[in-house]
Structure formats: structure tokens, C-alpha cells
Amino acid sequence: MIELRTPTQIEQMRPAGEFVASVIKALAAKADVGVNLLELDALAHQMIRERGAESCYIDYHPSFGASPFGKVLCTSVNDAVLHGLPFDYVLQDGDLLSVDFAASVDGWVADSALSVVVGTPREEDLRLIEVTGQALDAGISWARPGNRLGDISAAIGEVARSHGLLVNLQFGGHGVGRTMHGDPHVPNDGRPGRGLKLKPGLVIAIEPWFMHTTDEIYTDADGWTLRSKDGSRGAHMEHTVAITEDGPLVLTARD
């Protein structure tokens, strides 16, 4: 069921967005050569406790997950592109790391993701991150009353295709509110002018993710981490966005 939020409720969601943004920024600053993925998860866990927030991940167990997630953060490294389950891995020079984090503050949820390169970057990884960010910005620009959901999806897909990237449609954006995942599903490609008409009060997570040379993925033996089928690296960007009369409001803005 698609739910629309009142202006008052959207204001009530701001603290969740600000908190999630602060955690993403802290994780990006902490990520460095020699840092263990479990240290990043511990930092996010500590910030949750200090804020009095609630994790959206630790008990999360959808149909595609092998078991309850058990951690508070997704850490996807190199060919791991989504849902990376933190494990005992020390970041190496040149690793491409994506962090995805969602939490609830005072009963409202926000969700965000960011990709960074640890240490010495590869030019192709920096370009992939930049393009993924451009696709996110393009999708957000269409999150306005009167447009259609397909306009957001098409804008994301157009950026990907213009840079020769393929788009996986198995996982994409989603509604956000009292829970982390709700309706509507927001694919990362689509047809403009089609789909749900966007109205003020709709709050969605917009999250493009692309891989260098494929759109195919498989599930790692841990039952959670999704990896590119050909071993190519992936990037992932996400913001929680409220559609208002004045246009898109990025609740997880990190500026």
C-alpha cells in the first residue's frame, strides 16, 4: 500500500534523515586501508546506541535473505555490489567500498548509501562512482508532483546507458516511512510518462547501483551479499527523498 505523508510527518522524518546522513559521513571518514569491515559496523552500532535510534537491518529477514541479517550496516567491497554482510575483512589499497545504512528515529525511517574508494583509486572506479551519483541526481530531479514514477526510473537509466552501463532491475528504490521497505518499487530504468503519478507526501528511497561490465548478479555463500556475475566492481548511491509541493526534499542530504 502506498502511503502519503503530511507536511508535519515529513518534518518529523527529518531527524531520521539527518542521523542516517551523519552515520554515512562518519563511515566514509573512517574507511581506510587497514580498517576492518567489522569496525565500520561497530561504529554504526555505537552511533545507533548513542542516538537512541533503532537498526532497520539487524533483525531484517526478507524472503531473499538466508537468515536475519545480524549486522546494522551493509558493506559491499569491489565485486560485492549490494547487501554486503560485514565480515572479518581488512580494507586494502584500492578497494571500492559501498556502505548502505538505514535506521529508525522516533518511529520514522531513513535510508542512504554511498560508495568510496579506499587508498589509491582506479580511474574507472572513480568514473563509476561519479556516474552513479549523476544518475541519483537525475532521478531526484524528477521527484516532483505531477511527474510519473517512470520519469524517475527513465532518468536514472538514461544516465547509465549514456555511459555504456547495463541496468539490473531486480533491486531498486522503494517507499520509506515507518518501515524501511514499502511501496512503491522504484526501478533504475523505465519509460517516461508511465507508472504512478507522483503526489506531495510520497517518500521514497532512490538508489541507482551499477556494475562496470554486467547487469547480472549472484548471491554469495553468506546468503546475503550480492556479487557481480563477471567479477566487475559496483557502485551504489542512495538518498531518501520526500516529494513536496516545492519539489524534492532530500532528507538524507550530507552537505
PDB file of N, CA, C and O in Angstrom, residues 170-237:
ATOM      1  N   GLN A 170      16.381  -6.101 -10.738  1.00  0.00           N
ATOM      2  CA  GLN A 170      15.925  -6.945  -9.634  1.00  0.00           C
ATOM      3  C   GLN A 170      15.779  -6.159  -8.340  1.00  0.00           C
ATOM      4  O   GLN A 170      14.886  -6.419  -7.533  1.00  0.00           O
ATOM      5  N   PHE A 171      16.685  -5.222  -8.123  1.00  0.00           N
ATOM      6  CA  PHE A 171      16.664  -4.421  -6.897  1.00  0.00           C
ATOM      7  C   PHE A 171      16.745  -2.949  -7.266  1.00  0.00           C
ATOM      8  O   PHE A 171      17.486  -2.564  -8.179  1.00  0.00           O
ATOM      9  N   GLY A 172      15.980  -2.121  -6.549  1.00  0.00           N
ATOM     10  CA  GLY A 172      15.979  -0.696  -6.828  1.00  0.00           C
ATOM     11  C   GLY A 172      15.503   0.081  -5.615  1.00  0.00           C
ATOM     12  O   GLY A 172      15.615  -0.372  -4.482  1.00  0.00           O
ATOM     13  N   GLY A 173      14.948   1.247  -5.871  1.00  0.00           N
ATOM     14  CA  GLY A 173      14.451   2.069  -4.784  1.00  0.00           C
ATOM     15  C   GLY A 173      13.104   1.581  -4.277  1.00  0.00           C
ATOM     16  O   GLY A 173      12.527   0.619  -4.787  1.00  0.00           O
ATOM     17  N   HIS A 174      12.582   2.297  -3.278  1.00  0.00           N
ATOM     18  CA  HIS A 174      11.390   1.807  -2.577  1.00  0.00           C
ATOM     19  C   HIS A 174      10.794   2.910  -1.714  1.00  0.00           C
ATOM     20  O   HIS A 174      11.461   3.905  -1.397  1.00  0.00           O
ATOM     21  N   GLY A 175       9.559   2.676  -1.303  1.00  0.00           N
ATOM     22  CA  GLY A 175       8.935   3.579  -0.354  1.00  0.00           C
ATOM     23  C   GLY A 175       9.601   3.489   1.014  1.00  0.00           C
ATOM     24  O   GLY A 175      10.122   2.436   1.397  1.00  0.00           O
ATOM     25  N   VAL A 176       9.583   4.607   1.742  1.00  0.00           N
ATOM     26  CA  VAL A 176      10.166   4.679   3.086  1.00  0.00           C
ATOM     27  C   VAL A 176       9.181   5.403   3.996  1.00  0.00           C
ATOM     28  O   VAL A 176       8.541   6.367   3.584  1.00  0.00           O
ATOM     29  N   GLY A 177       9.082   4.948   5.223  1.00  0.00           N
ATOM     30  CA  GLY A 177       8.189   5.614   6.174  1.00  0.00           C
ATOM     31  C   GLY A 177       8.380   5.062   7.567  1.00  0.00           C
ATOM     32  O   GLY A 177       9.402   5.276   8.196  1.00  0.00           O
ATOM     33  N   ARG A 178       7.385   4.323   8.024  1.00  0.00           N
ATOM     34  CA  ARG A 178       7.501   3.683   9.337  1.00  0.00           C
ATOM     35  C   ARG A 178       8.377   2.432   9.269  1.00  0.00           C
ATOM     36  O   ARG A 178       8.886   1.969  10.281  1.00  0.00           O
ATOM     37  N   THR A 179       8.520   1.888   8.054  1.00  0.00           N
ATOM     38  CA  THR A 179       9.392   0.745   7.826  1.00  0.00           C
ATOM     39  C   THR A 179      10.386   1.086   6.726  1.00  0.00           C
ATOM     40  O   THR A 179      10.212   2.063   5.995  1.00  0.00           O
ATOM     41  N   MET A 180      11.412   0.239   6.585  1.00  0.00           N
ATOM     42  CA  MET A 180      12.481   0.533   5.632  1.00  0.00           C
ATOM     43  C   MET A 180      12.049   0.312   4.189  1.00  0.00           C
ATOM     44  O   MET A 180      12.414   1.097   3.309  1.00  0.00           O
ATOM     45  N   HIS A 181      11.314  -0.753   3.937  1.00  0.00           N
ATOM     46  CA  HIS A 181      10.918  -1.081   2.565  1.00  0.00           C
ATOM     47  C   HIS A 181       9.403  -1.102   2.437  1.00  0.00           C
ATOM     48  O   HIS A 181       8.734  -1.876   3.115  1.00  0.00           O
ATOM     49  N   GLY A 182       8.888  -0.253   1.579  1.00  0.00           N
ATOM     50  CA  GLY A 182       7.459  -0.220   1.317  1.00  0.00           C
ATOM     51  C   GLY A 182       7.210   0.088  -0.143  1.00  0.00           C
ATOM     52  O   GLY A 182       8.137   0.202  -0.946  1.00  0.00           O
ATOM     53  N   ASP A 183       5.953   0.200  -0.494  1.00  0.00           N
ATOM     54  CA  ASP A 183       5.586   0.575  -1.852  1.00  0.00           C
ATOM     55  C   ASP A 183       5.752   2.083  -2.028  1.00  0.00           C
ATOM     56  O   ASP A 183       5.607   2.844  -1.060  1.00  0.00           O
ATOM     57  N   PRO A 184       6.071   2.518  -3.247  1.00  0.00           N
ATOM     58  CA  PRO A 184       6.216   1.742  -4.472  1.00  0.00           C
ATOM     59  C   PRO A 184       7.663   1.287  -4.691  1.00  0.00           C
ATOM     60  O   PRO A 184       8.599   1.866  -4.132  1.00  0.00           O
ATOM     61  N   HIS A 185       7.842   0.270  -5.530  1.00  0.00           N
ATOM     62  CA  HIS A 185       9.170  -0.088  -6.013  1.00  0.00           C
ATOM     63  C   HIS A 185       9.602   0.959  -7.032  1.00  0.00           C
ATOM     64  O   HIS A 185       8.801   1.414  -7.844  1.00  0.00           O
ATOM     65  N   VAL A 186      10.884   1.352  -6.968  1.00  0.00           N
ATOM     66  CA  VAL A 186      11.403   2.384  -7.875  1.00  0.00           C
ATOM     67  C   VAL A 186      12.529   1.776  -8.713  1.00  0.00           C
ATOM     68  O   VAL A 186      13.690   1.766  -8.293  1.00  0.00           O
ATOM     69  N   PRO A 187      12.223   1.241  -9.886  1.00  0.00           N
ATOM     70  CA  PRO A 187      13.261   0.617 -10.723  1.00  0.00           C
ATOM     71  C   PRO A 187      14.289   1.645 -11.196  1.00  0.00           C
ATOM     72  O   PRO A 187      14.004   2.844 -11.274  1.00  0.00           O
ATOM     73  N   ASN A 188      15.470   1.140 -11.534  1.00  0.00           N
ATOM     74  CA  ASN A 188      16.531   2.023 -12.018  1.00  0.00           C
ATOM     75  C   ASN A 188      16.538   2.179 -13.534  1.00  0.00           C
ATOM     76  O   ASN A 188      17.524   2.641 -14.119  1.00  0.00           O
ATOM     77  N   ASP A 189      15.444   1.820 -14.157  1.00  0.00           N
ATOM     78  CA  ASP A 189      15.212   2.128 -15.563  1.00  0.00           C
ATOM     79  C   ASP A 189      13.716   2.005 -15.814  1.00  0.00           C
ATOM     80  O   ASP A 189      13.019   1.295 -15.081  1.00  0.00           O
ATOM     81  N   GLY A 190      13.227   2.698 -16.815  1.00  0.00           N
ATOM     82  CA  GLY A 190      11.796   2.665 -17.083  1.00  0.00           C
ATOM     83  C   GLY A 190      11.436   3.549 -18.250  1.00  0.00           C
ATOM     84  O   GLY A 190      12.310   4.056 -18.961  1.00  0.00           O
ATOM     85  N   ARG A 191      10.153   3.753 -18.404  1.00  0.00           N
ATOM     86  CA  ARG A 191       9.644   4.564 -19.517  1.00  0.00           C
ATOM     87  C   ARG A 191       9.065   5.866 -18.978  1.00  0.00           C
ATOM     88  O   ARG A 191       8.232   5.861 -18.069  1.00  0.00           O
ATOM     89  N   PRO A 192       9.480   6.985 -19.513  1.00  0.00           N
ATOM     90  CA  PRO A 192       8.948   8.263 -19.039  1.00  0.00           C
ATOM     91  C   PRO A 192       7.453   8.359 -19.282  1.00  0.00           C
ATOM     92  O   PRO A 192       6.914   7.805 -20.241  1.00  0.00           O
ATOM     93  N   GLY A 193       6.782   9.057 -18.382  1.00  0.00           N
ATOM     94  CA  GLY A 193       5.350   9.269 -18.532  1.00  0.00           C
ATOM     95  C   GLY A 193       4.501   8.084 -18.119  1.00  0.00           C
ATOM     96  O   GLY A 193       3.274   8.135 -18.267  1.00  0.00           O
ATOM     97  N   ARG A 194       5.126   7.041 -17.596  1.00  0.00           N
ATOM     98  CA  ARG A 194       4.395   5.845 -17.200  1.00  0.00           C
ATOM     99  C   ARG A 194       4.438   5.665 -15.689  1.00  0.00           C
ATOM    100  O   ARG A 194       5.279   6.219 -14.997  1.00  0.00           O
ATOM    101  N   GLY A 195       3.518   4.864 -15.191  1.00  0.00           N
ATOM    102  CA  GLY A 195       3.550   4.495 -13.785  1.00  0.00           C
ATOM    103  C   GLY A 195       2.833   5.467 -12.878  1.00  0.00           C
ATOM    104  O   GLY A 195       2.100   6.373 -13.318  1.00  0.00           O
ATOM    105  N   LEU A 196       3.025   5.278 -11.594  1.00  0.00           N
ATOM    106  CA  LEU A 196       2.363   6.054 -10.552  1.00  0.00           C
ATOM    107  C   LEU A 196       2.561   7.551 -10.732  1.00  0.00           C
ATOM    108  O   LEU A 196       3.677   8.014 -10.966  1.00  0.00           O
ATOM    109  N   LYS A 197       1.462   8.309 -10.623  1.00  0.00           N
ATOM    110  CA  LYS A 197       1.569   9.769 -10.641  1.00  0.00           C
ATOM    111  C   LYS A 197       2.077  10.234  -9.291  1.00  0.00           C
ATOM    112  O   LYS A 197       1.555   9.849  -8.244  1.00  0.00           O
ATOM    113  N   LEU A 198       3.116  11.047  -9.295  1.00  0.00           N
ATOM    114  CA  LEU A 198       3.757  11.486  -8.067  1.00  0.00           C
ATOM    115  C   LEU A 198       2.946  12.598  -7.404  1.00  0.00           C
ATOM    116  O   LEU A 198       2.546  13.563  -8.049  1.00  0.00           O
ATOM    117  N   LYS A 199       2.737  12.439  -6.098  1.00  0.00           N
ATOM    118  CA  LYS A 199       1.953  13.400  -5.329  1.00  0.00           C
ATOM    119  C   LYS A 199       2.752  13.869  -4.111  1.00  0.00           C
ATOM    120  O   LYS A 199       3.602  13.136  -3.600  1.00  0.00           O
ATOM    121  N   PRO A 200       2.464  15.071  -3.627  1.00  0.00           N
ATOM    122  CA  PRO A 200       3.114  15.529  -2.404  1.00  0.00           C
ATOM    123  C   PRO A 200       2.845  14.554  -1.259  1.00  0.00           C
ATOM    124  O   PRO A 200       1.723  14.049  -1.113  1.00  0.00           O
ATOM    125  N   GLY A 201       3.882  14.276  -0.479  1.00  0.00           N
ATOM    126  CA  GLY A 201       3.734  13.364   0.648  1.00  0.00           C
ATOM    127  C   GLY A 201       4.318  11.991   0.405  1.00  0.00           C
ATOM    128  O   GLY A 201       4.484  11.206   1.346  1.00  0.00           O
ATOM    129  N   LEU A 202       4.618  11.674  -0.868  1.00  0.00           N
ATOM    130  CA  LEU A 202       5.268  10.402  -1.149  1.00  0.00           C
ATOM    131  C   LEU A 202       6.735  10.498  -0.746  1.00  0.00           C
ATOM    132  O   LEU A 202       7.429  11.446  -1.112  1.00  0.00           O
ATOM    133  N   VAL A 203       7.200   9.515   0.019  1.00  0.00           N
ATOM    134  CA  VAL A 203       8.606   9.479   0.439  1.00  0.00           C
ATOM    135  C   VAL A 203       9.212   8.184  -0.084  1.00  0.00           C
ATOM    136  O   VAL A 203       8.706   7.088   0.188  1.00  0.00           O
ATOM    137  N   ILE A 204      10.295   8.319  -0.842  1.00  0.00           N
ATOM    138  CA  ILE A 204      10.915   7.160  -1.473  1.00  0.00           C
ATOM    139  C   ILE A 204      12.433   7.204  -1.311  1.00  0.00           C
ATOM    140  O   ILE A 204      13.035   8.272  -1.177  1.00  0.00           O
ATOM    141  N   ALA A 205      13.019   6.026  -1.318  1.00  0.00           N
ATOM    142  CA  ALA A 205      14.473   5.913  -1.443  1.00  0.00           C
ATOM    143  C   ALA A 205      14.773   5.705  -2.919  1.00  0.00           C
ATOM    144  O   ALA A 205      14.235   4.798  -3.549  1.00  0.00           O
ATOM    145  N   ILE A 206      15.608   6.559  -3.461  1.00  0.00           N
ATOM    146  CA  ILE A 206      16.054   6.440  -4.847  1.00  0.00           C
ATOM    147  C   ILE A 206      17.479   5.920  -4.790  1.00  0.00           C
ATOM    148  O   ILE A 206      18.336   6.535  -4.139  1.00  0.00           O
ATOM    149  N   GLU A 207      17.762   4.773  -5.466  1.00  0.00           N
ATOM    150  CA  GLU A 207      19.082   4.171  -5.269  1.00  0.00           C
ATOM    151  C   GLU A 207      19.628   3.465  -6.508  1.00  0.00           C
ATOM    152  O   GLU A 207      19.532   2.249  -6.649  1.00  0.00           O
ATOM    153  N   PRO A 208      20.237   4.224  -7.396  1.00  0.00           N
ATOM    154  CA  PRO A 208      20.929   3.584  -8.518  1.00  0.00           C
ATOM    155  C   PRO A 208      22.154   2.805  -8.057  1.00  0.00           C
ATOM    156  O   PRO A 208      22.853   3.226  -7.125  1.00  0.00           O
ATOM    157  N   TRP A 209      22.393   1.684  -8.695  1.00  0.00           N
ATOM    158  CA  TRP A 209      23.612   0.896  -8.480  1.00  0.00           C
ATOM    159  C   TRP A 209      23.966   0.242  -9.803  1.00  0.00           C
ATOM    160  O   TRP A 209      23.118  -0.294 -10.489  1.00  0.00           O
ATOM    161  N   PHE A 210      25.227   0.356 -10.161  1.00  0.00           N
ATOM    162  CA  PHE A 210      25.689  -0.137 -11.453  1.00  0.00           C
ATOM    163  C   PHE A 210      26.991  -0.915 -11.286  1.00  0.00           C
ATOM    164  O   PHE A 210      27.755  -0.682 -10.339  1.00  0.00           O
ATOM    165  N   MET A 211      27.248  -1.791 -12.241  1.00  0.00           N
ATOM    166  CA  MET A 211      28.497  -2.542 -12.296  1.00  0.00           C
ATOM    167  C   MET A 211      29.204  -2.218 -13.601  1.00  0.00           C
ATOM    168  O   MET A 211      28.574  -1.853 -14.588  1.00  0.00           O
ATOM    169  N   HIS A 212      30.516  -2.375 -13.615  1.00  0.00           N
ATOM    170  CA  HIS A 212      31.294  -1.951 -14.776  1.00  0.00           C
ATOM    171  C   HIS A 212      30.837  -2.599 -16.078  1.00  0.00           C
ATOM    172  O   HIS A 212      30.651  -1.906 -17.084  1.00  0.00           O
ATOM    173  N   THR A 213      30.669  -3.918 -16.080  1.00  0.00           N
ATOM    174  CA  THR A 213      30.511  -4.610 -17.366  1.00  0.00           C
ATOM    175  C   THR A 213      29.395  -5.640 -17.398  1.00  0.00           C
ATOM    176  O   THR A 213      29.338  -6.455 -18.328  1.00  0.00           O
ATOM    177  N   THR A 214      28.492  -5.622 -16.448  1.00  0.00           N
ATOM    178  CA  THR A 214      27.419  -6.616 -16.420  1.00  0.00           C
ATOM    179  C   THR A 214      26.199  -6.052 -15.716  1.00  0.00           C
ATOM    180  O   THR A 214      26.279  -5.017 -15.050  1.00  0.00           O
ATOM    181  N   ASP A 215      25.069  -6.726 -15.864  1.00  0.00           N
ATOM    182  CA  ASP A 215      23.893  -6.426 -15.055  1.00  0.00           C
ATOM    183  C   ASP A 215      23.439  -7.677 -14.302  1.00  0.00           C
ATOM    184  O   ASP A 215      22.359  -7.686 -13.710  1.00  0.00           O
ATOM    185  N   GLU A 216      24.282  -8.714 -14.297  1.00  0.00           N
ATOM    186  CA  GLU A 216      23.926  -9.975 -13.664  1.00  0.00           C
ATOM    187  C   GLU A 216      24.622 -10.134 -12.315  1.00  0.00           C
ATOM    188  O   GLU A 216      25.795  -9.760 -12.161  1.00  0.00           O
ATOM    189  N   ILE A 217      23.893 -10.699 -11.365  1.00  0.00           N
ATOM    190  CA  ILE A 217      24.415 -10.875 -10.015  1.00  0.00           C
ATOM    191  C   ILE A 217      24.142 -12.287  -9.523  1.00  0.00           C
ATOM    192  O   ILE A 217      23.327 -13.013 -10.080  1.00  0.00           O
ATOM    193  N   TYR A 218      24.841 -12.659  -8.458  1.00  0.00           N
ATOM    194  CA  TYR A 218      24.565 -13.923  -7.775  1.00  0.00           C
ATOM    195  C   TYR A 218      24.742 -13.710  -6.280  1.00  0.00           C
ATOM    196  O   TYR A 218      25.384 -12.741  -5.848  1.00  0.00           O
ATOM    197  N   THR A 219      24.173 -14.609  -5.488  1.00  0.00           N
ATOM    198  CA  THR A 219      24.241 -14.493  -4.031  1.00  0.00           C
ATOM    199  C   THR A 219      25.435 -15.259  -3.489  1.00  0.00           C
ATOM    200  O   THR A 219      25.625 -16.439  -3.795  1.00  0.00           O
ATOM    201  N   ASP A 220      26.227 -14.588  -2.687  1.00  0.00           N
ATOM    202  CA  ASP A 220      27.394 -15.181  -2.049  1.00  0.00           C
ATOM    203  C   ASP A 220      26.975 -16.301  -1.089  1.00  0.00           C
ATOM    204  O   ASP A 220      25.811 -16.387  -0.685  1.00  0.00           O
ATOM    205  N   ALA A 221      27.929 -17.107  -0.701  1.00  0.00           N
ATOM    206  CA  ALA A 221      27.659 -18.217   0.214  1.00  0.00           C
ATOM    207  C   ALA A 221      27.152 -17.756   1.572  1.00  0.00           C
ATOM    208  O   ALA A 221      26.547 -18.553   2.311  1.00  0.00           O
ATOM    209  N   ASP A 222      27.379 -16.481   1.930  1.00  0.00           N
ATOM    210  CA  ASP A 222      26.872 -15.986   3.216  1.00  0.00           C
ATOM    211  C   ASP A 222      25.357 -15.821   3.206  1.00  0.00           C
ATOM    212  O   ASP A 222      24.746 -15.523   4.237  1.00  0.00           O
ATOM    213  N   GLY A 223      24.725 -15.999   2.049  1.00  0.00           N
ATOM    214  CA  GLY A 223      23.271 -15.919   1.951  1.00  0.00           C
ATOM    215  C   GLY A 223      22.723 -14.520   1.816  1.00  0.00           C
ATOM    216  O   GLY A 223      21.499 -14.336   1.719  1.00  0.00           O
ATOM    217  N   TRP A 224      23.598 -13.523   1.758  1.00  0.00           N
ATOM    218  CA  TRP A 224      23.156 -12.132   1.687  1.00  0.00           C
ATOM    219  C   TRP A 224      23.857 -11.314   0.597  1.00  0.00           C
ATOM    220  O   TRP A 224      23.205 -10.672  -0.216  1.00  0.00           O
ATOM    221  N   THR A 225      25.184 -11.326   0.628  1.00  0.00           N
ATOM    222  CA  THR A 225      25.948 -10.453  -0.252  1.00  0.00           C
ATOM    223  C   THR A 225      25.690 -10.778  -1.720  1.00  0.00           C
ATOM    224  O   THR A 225      25.789 -11.931  -2.137  1.00  0.00           O
ATOM    225  N   LEU A 226      25.360  -9.754  -2.494  1.00  0.00           N
ATOM    226  CA  LEU A 226      25.146  -9.914  -3.926  1.00  0.00           C
ATOM    227  C   LEU A 226      26.397  -9.468  -4.670  1.00  0.00           C
ATOM    228  O   LEU A 226      26.897  -8.359  -4.456  1.00  0.00           O
ATOM    229  N   ARG A 227      26.900 -10.337  -5.546  1.00  0.00           N
ATOM    230  CA  ARG A 227      28.130 -10.069  -6.281  1.00  0.00           C
ATOM    231  C   ARG A 227      27.862 -10.045  -7.783  1.00  0.00           C
ATOM    232  O   ARG A 227      26.946 -10.704  -8.271  1.00  0.00           O
ATOM    233  N   SER A 228      28.689  -9.293  -8.502  1.00  0.00           N
ATOM    234  CA  SER A 228      28.563  -9.258  -9.951  1.00  0.00           C
ATOM    235  C   SER A 228      28.966 -10.609 -10.520  1.00  0.00           C
ATOM    236  O   SER A 228      29.915 -11.242 -10.052  1.00  0.00           O
ATOM    237  N   LYS A 229      28.253 -11.041 -11.530  1.00  0.00           N
ATOM    238  CA  LYS A 229      28.488 -12.376 -12.091  1.00  0.00           C
ATOM    239  C   LYS A 229      29.852 -12.489 -12.750  1.00  0.00           C
ATOM    240  O   LYS A 229      30.461 -13.566 -12.774  1.00  0.00           O
ATOM    241  N   ASP A 230      30.358 -11.370 -13.316  1.00  0.00           N
ATOM    242  CA  ASP A 230      31.634 -11.449 -14.019  1.00  0.00           C
ATOM    243  C   ASP A 230      32.803 -10.914 -13.192  1.00  0.00           C
ATOM    244  O   ASP A 230      33.919 -10.780 -13.704  1.00  0.00           O
ATOM    245  N   GLY A 231      32.560 -10.599 -11.923  1.00  0.00           N
ATOM    246  CA  GLY A 231      33.639 -10.124 -11.057  1.00  0.00           C
ATOM    247  C   GLY A 231      33.928  -8.642 -11.157  1.00  0.00           C
ATOM    248  O   GLY A 231      34.836  -8.137 -10.485  1.00  0.00           O
ATOM    249  N   SER A 232      33.175  -7.921 -11.987  1.00  0.00           N
ATOM    250  CA  SER A 232      33.414  -6.483 -12.100  1.00  0.00           C
ATOM    251  C   SER A 232      32.890  -5.751 -10.871  1.00  0.00           C
ATOM    252  O   SER A 232      32.002  -6.236 -10.165  1.00  0.00           O
ATOM    253  N   ARG A 233      33.437  -4.598 -10.629  1.00  0.00           N
ATOM    254  CA  ARG A 233      33.109  -3.835  -9.432  1.00  0.00           C
ATOM    255  C   ARG A 233      31.803  -3.062  -9.602  1.00  0.00           C
ATOM    256  O   ARG A 233      31.385  -2.779 -10.720  1.00  0.00           O
ATOM    257  N   GLY A 234      31.212  -2.704  -8.463  1.00  0.00           N
ATOM    258  CA  GLY A 234      29.956  -1.971  -8.494  1.00  0.00           C
ATOM    259  C   GLY A 234      29.981  -0.748  -7.600  1.00  0.00           C
ATOM    260  O   GLY A 234      30.794  -0.649  -6.672  1.00  0.00           O
ATOM    261  N   ALA A 235      29.096   0.198  -7.896  1.00  0.00           N
ATOM    262  CA  ALA A 235      28.917   1.401  -7.075  1.00  0.00           C
ATOM    263  C   ALA A 235      27.440   1.563  -6.764  1.00  0.00           C
ATOM    264  O   ALA A 235      26.570   1.160  -7.544  1.00  0.00           O
ATOM    265  N   HIS A 236      27.140   2.187  -5.630  1.00  0.00           N
ATOM    266  CA  HIS A 236      25.772   2.272  -5.114  1.00  0.00           C
ATOM    267  C   HIS A 236      25.593   3.625  -4.430  1.00  0.00           C
ATOM    268  O   HIS A 236      26.375   3.992  -3.543  1.00  0.00           O
ATOM    269  N   MET A 237      24.582   4.367  -4.830  1.00  0.00           N
ATOM    270  CA  MET A 237      24.254   5.659  -4.224  1.00  0.00           C
ATOM    271  C   MET A 237      22.767   5.684  -3.886  1.00  0.00           C
ATOM    272  O   MET A 237      21.942   5.196  -4.668  1.00  0.00           O
TER     273      MET A 237
END
